[in-house]
XYZ file of C-alpha atoms in Angstrom:
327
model
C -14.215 7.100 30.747
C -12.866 9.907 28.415
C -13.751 10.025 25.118
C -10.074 10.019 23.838
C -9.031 7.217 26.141
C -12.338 5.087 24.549
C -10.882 5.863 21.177
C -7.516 4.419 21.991
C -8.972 1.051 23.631
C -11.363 0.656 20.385
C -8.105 0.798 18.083
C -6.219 -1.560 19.808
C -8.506 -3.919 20.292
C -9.704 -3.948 16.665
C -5.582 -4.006 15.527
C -5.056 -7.028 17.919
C -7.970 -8.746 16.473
C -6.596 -8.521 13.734
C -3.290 -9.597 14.234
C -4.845 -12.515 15.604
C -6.931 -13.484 13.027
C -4.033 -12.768 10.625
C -1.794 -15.268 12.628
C -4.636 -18.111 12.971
C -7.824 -18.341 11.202
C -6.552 -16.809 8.065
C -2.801 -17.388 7.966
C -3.119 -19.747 5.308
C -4.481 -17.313 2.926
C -1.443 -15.114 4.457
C -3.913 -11.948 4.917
C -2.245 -8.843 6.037
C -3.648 -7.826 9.501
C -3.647 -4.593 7.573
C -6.609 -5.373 5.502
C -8.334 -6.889 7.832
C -8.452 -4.230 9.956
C -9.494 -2.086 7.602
C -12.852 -3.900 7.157
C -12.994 -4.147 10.794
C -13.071 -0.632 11.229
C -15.818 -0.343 8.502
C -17.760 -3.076 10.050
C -17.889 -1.379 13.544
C -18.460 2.078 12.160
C -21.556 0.319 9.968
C -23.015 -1.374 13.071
C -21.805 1.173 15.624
C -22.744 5.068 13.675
C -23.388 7.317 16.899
C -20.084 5.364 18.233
C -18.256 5.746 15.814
C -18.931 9.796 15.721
C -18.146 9.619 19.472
C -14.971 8.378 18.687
C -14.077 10.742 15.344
C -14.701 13.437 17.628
C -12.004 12.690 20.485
C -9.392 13.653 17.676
C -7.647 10.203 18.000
C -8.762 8.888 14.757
C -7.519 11.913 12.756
C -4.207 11.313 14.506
C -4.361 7.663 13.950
C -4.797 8.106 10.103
C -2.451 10.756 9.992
C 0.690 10.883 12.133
C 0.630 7.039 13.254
C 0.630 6.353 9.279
C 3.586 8.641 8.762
C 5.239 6.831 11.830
C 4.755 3.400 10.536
C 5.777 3.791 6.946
C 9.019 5.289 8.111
C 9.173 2.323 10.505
C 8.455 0.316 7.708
C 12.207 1.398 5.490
C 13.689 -0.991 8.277
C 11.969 -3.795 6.174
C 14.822 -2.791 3.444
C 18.529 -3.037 3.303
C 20.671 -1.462 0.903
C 22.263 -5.145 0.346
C 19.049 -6.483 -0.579
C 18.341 -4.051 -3.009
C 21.659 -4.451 -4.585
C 20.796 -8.487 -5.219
C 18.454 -7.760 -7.505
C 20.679 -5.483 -9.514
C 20.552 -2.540 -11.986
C 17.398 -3.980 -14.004
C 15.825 -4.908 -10.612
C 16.074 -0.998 -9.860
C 14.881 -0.013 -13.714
C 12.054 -2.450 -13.306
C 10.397 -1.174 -10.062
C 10.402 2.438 -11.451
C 9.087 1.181 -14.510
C 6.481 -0.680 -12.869
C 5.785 2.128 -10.071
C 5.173 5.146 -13.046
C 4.090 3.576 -16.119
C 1.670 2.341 -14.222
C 0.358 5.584 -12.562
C 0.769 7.123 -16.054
C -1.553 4.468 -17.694
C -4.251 5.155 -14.446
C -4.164 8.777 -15.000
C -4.867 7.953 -19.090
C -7.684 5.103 -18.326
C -9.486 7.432 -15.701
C -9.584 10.249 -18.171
C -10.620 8.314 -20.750
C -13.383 6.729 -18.520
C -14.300 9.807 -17.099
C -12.749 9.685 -13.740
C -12.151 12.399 -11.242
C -8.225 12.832 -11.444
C -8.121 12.509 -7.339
C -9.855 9.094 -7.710
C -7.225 8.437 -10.655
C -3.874 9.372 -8.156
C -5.099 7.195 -5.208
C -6.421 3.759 -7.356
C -2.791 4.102 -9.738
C -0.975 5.061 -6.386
C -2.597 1.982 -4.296
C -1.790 -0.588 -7.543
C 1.659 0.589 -8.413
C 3.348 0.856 -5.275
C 2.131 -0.838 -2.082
C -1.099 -1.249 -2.026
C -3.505 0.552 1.177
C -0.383 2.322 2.664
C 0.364 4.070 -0.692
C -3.030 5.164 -0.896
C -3.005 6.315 2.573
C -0.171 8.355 1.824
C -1.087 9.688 -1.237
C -4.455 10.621 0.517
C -2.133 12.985 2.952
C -0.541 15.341 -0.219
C -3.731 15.198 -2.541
C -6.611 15.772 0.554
C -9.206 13.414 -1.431
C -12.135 13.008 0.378
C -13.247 10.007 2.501
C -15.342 8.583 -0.103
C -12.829 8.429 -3.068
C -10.460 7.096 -0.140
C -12.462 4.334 0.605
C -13.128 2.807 -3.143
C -9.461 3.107 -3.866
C -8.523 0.785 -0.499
C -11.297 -1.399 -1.618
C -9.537 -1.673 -5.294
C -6.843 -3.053 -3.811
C -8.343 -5.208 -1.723
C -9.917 -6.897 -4.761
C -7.644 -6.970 -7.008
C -4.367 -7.436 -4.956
C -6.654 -11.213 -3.647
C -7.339 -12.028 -7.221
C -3.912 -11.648 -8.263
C -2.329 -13.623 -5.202
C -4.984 -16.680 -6.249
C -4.144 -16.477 -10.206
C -0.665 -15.491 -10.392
C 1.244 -18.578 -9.544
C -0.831 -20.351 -12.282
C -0.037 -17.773 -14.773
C 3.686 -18.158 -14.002
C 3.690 -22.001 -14.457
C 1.363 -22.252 -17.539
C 4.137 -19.671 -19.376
C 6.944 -21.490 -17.553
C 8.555 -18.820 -16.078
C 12.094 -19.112 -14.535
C 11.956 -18.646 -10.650
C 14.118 -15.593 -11.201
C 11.273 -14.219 -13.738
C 8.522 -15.797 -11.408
C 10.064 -13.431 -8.493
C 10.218 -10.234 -10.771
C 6.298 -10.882 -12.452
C 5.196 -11.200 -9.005
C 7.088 -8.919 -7.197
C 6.548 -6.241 -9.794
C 2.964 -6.519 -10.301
C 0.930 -7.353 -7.109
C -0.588 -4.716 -5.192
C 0.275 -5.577 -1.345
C 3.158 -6.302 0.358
C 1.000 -9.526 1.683
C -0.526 -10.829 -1.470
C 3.402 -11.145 -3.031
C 3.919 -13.136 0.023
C 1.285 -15.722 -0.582
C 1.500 -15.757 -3.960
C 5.516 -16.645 -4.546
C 5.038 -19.080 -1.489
C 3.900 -21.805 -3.810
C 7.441 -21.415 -5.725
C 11.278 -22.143 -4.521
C 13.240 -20.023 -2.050
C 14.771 -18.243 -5.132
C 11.383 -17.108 -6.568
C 9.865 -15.923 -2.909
C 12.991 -13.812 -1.985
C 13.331 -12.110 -5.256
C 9.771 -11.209 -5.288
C 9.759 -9.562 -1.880
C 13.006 -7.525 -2.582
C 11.394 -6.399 -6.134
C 8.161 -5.584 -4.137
C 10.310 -3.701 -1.339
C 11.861 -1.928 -4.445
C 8.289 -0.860 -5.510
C 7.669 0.408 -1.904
C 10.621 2.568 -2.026
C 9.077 4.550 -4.812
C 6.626 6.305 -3.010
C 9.137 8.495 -2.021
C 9.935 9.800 -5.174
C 6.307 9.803 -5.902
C 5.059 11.527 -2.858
C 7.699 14.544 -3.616
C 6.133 14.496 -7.670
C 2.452 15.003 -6.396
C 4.053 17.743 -3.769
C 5.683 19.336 -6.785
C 2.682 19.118 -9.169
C -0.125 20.165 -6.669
C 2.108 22.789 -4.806
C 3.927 24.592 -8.242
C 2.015 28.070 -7.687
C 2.411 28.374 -3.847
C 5.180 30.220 -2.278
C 8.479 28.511 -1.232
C 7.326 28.316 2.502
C 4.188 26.334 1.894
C 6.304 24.416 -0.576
C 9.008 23.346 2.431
C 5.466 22.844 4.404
C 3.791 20.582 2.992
C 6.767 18.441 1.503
C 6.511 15.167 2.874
C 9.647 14.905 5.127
C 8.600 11.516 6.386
C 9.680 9.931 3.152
C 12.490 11.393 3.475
C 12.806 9.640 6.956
C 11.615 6.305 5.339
C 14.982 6.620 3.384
C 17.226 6.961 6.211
C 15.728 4.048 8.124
C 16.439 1.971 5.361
C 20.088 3.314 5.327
C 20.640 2.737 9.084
C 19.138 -0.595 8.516
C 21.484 -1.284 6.162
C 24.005 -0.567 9.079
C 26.576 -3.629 9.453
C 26.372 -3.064 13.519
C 22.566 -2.478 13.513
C 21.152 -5.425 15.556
C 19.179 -7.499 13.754
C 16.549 -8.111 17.203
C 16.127 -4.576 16.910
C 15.185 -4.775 13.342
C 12.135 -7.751 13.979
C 11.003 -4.976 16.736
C 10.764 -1.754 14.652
C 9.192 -4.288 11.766
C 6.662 -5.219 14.379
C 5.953 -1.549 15.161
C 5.705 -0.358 11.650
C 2.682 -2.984 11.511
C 1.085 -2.381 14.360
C 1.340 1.333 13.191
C 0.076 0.616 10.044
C -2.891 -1.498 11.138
C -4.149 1.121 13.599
C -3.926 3.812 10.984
C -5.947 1.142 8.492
C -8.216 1.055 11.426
C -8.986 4.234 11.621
C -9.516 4.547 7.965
C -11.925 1.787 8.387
C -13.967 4.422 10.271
C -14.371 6.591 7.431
C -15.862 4.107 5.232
C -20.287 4.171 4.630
C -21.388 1.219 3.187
C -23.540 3.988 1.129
C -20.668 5.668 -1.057
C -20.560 2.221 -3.098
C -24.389 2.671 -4.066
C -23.246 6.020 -5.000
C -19.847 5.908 -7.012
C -20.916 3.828 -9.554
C -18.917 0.926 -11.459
C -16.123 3.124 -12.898
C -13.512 2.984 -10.300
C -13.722 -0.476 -10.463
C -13.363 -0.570 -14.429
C -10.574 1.853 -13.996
C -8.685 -0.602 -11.482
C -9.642 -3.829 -13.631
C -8.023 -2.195 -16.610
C -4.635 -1.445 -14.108
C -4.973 -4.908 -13.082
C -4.145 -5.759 -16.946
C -2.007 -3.585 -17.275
C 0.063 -4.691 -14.380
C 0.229 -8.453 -15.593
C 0.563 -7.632 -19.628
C 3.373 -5.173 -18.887
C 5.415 -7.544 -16.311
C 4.752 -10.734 -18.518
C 6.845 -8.110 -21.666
C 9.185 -6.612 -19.480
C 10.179 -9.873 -17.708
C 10.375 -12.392 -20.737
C 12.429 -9.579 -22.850
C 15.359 -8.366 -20.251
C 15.412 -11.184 -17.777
């Protein structure tokens, strides 16, 4: 059996997995297969080492992590309409950017002021203000962090994005928030796609679909954030390797949410693409998993952690203002 081959069989199996446990054992907790491949990934490259190197080397886990990503976050635009975007309104719009850069801005402060390397700043701020793992992931493909750094910021998420979908429905109904303000607070301040899921579930239909359409919003800008790294990291190179290393697949991300948005696009077709953007997704979490030694935790210290606590705060103090003064 060829080494690539191996590599392929050891992906899919750990992405249906977790599909499956997404779907059954943990669907109550509504756990994104996503996540839960990533930790499968780090479990079997833990237990498995010379396996796991077998594997690396066949060249299928660079692809996984690199191209299938790209593939399933353009994939992923067909989660979006334009019509859905347009519900929410003007302030819906100002709110996500708001959300999406203050809250980098505020990362890139607290890590300098804690001492953090700036790459470890981009991907933790990246991973809490936009979508969680697959904004790191993609942030990871313009700023070429190493595996390490990589690692702590998908694990940042992780955390933080679970406490969040646990706490966040109380903190809504102790301040007795409107389900209109419920949808934006939770929409505009959780870190996954998932954890906004569970969390609005325990409100009304009005709360739920506002948060995912203000969370959608949020996912959106990583494509104007993806071209800002490109523009900051790549100001001194020469117009070709600017054109390069832009990342066109945002780009693409926008047009699938245009021909989405089609009024003769079939809405079967839609559920499939949806279902390929996450099975994309998971693999490329997968093979991310991979990368991740349980030793780089005894090494990095508490300060990435700090650093994403302090976002964490951020994130709920800033959607608490911004929500009780303009909605």
């Amino acid at each position: 059996m060829s080494h690539k081959f191996l590599a392929v069989l050891v992906l899919a199996l750990i992405c249906a997995i977790s599909f499956a446990l997404s779907n059954t054992v943990l669907a109550k907790f509504h756990t994104s297969p996503l996540i839960i491949s990533i930790i499968l990934g780090a479990i079997f490259a833990n237990l498995f080492t010379k396996q796991t190197q077998i594997l690396k080397s066949s060249g299928v886990v660079a692809i996984a992590g690199k191209q299938i990503l790209r593939l399933g976050i353009i994939l992923f635009g067909f989660n979006i309409s334009l019509g859905e975007i347009a519900s929410v309104g003007t302030i819906g719009v100002i709110y996500a950017a708001f959300m999406v850069f203050a809250t980098f801005c505020f990362a890139l402060f607290a890590a300098k002021a804690l001492g953090l390397s700036k790459d470890s700043a981009v991907l933790i701020g990246s991973g809490a203000s936009i979508c969680g793992a697959a904004a790191v992931m993609a942030t990871q493909n313009e700023i070429k962090a190493d595996a390490n750094k990589l690692a702590i910021a998908i694990c940042t998420v992780v955390l933080f994005g679970t406490i969040g979908m646990f706490i966040y429905p109380f903190i809504a109904k102790f301040l007795a928030l409107t389900p209109h303000q419920t949808g934006f607070f939770i929409g505009g301040s959780l870190h996954e796609v998932a954890h906004v899921v569970a969390a609005s579930a325990a409100f009304d239909s009005t709360a739920s679909s506002t948060a995912v359409i203000i969370k959608m919003l949020r996912v959106i800008m990583l494509v104007p954030f993806l071209f800002l790294l490109n523009f900051l990291n790549l100001s001194q190179n020469s117009v070709g390797s600017k054109l390069k290393s832009i990342p066109w697949f945002a780009l693409f991300f926008l047009v699938a949410i245009c021909v989405r948005s089609l009024p003769f696009f079939p809405e079967n077709l839609v559920q499939i693409l949806k279902l390929a953007a996450s099975i994309c997704l998971c693999v490329a979490m997968c093979a991310l998993g991979f990368g991740i030694d349980r030793s780089i935790f005894k090494a990095t210290g508490k300060k990435p952690f700090l650093l994403a606590f302090f976002i964490f705060l951020w994130l709920i103090c800033s959607s608490l203002v911004f929500v009780k003064t303009l909605c």
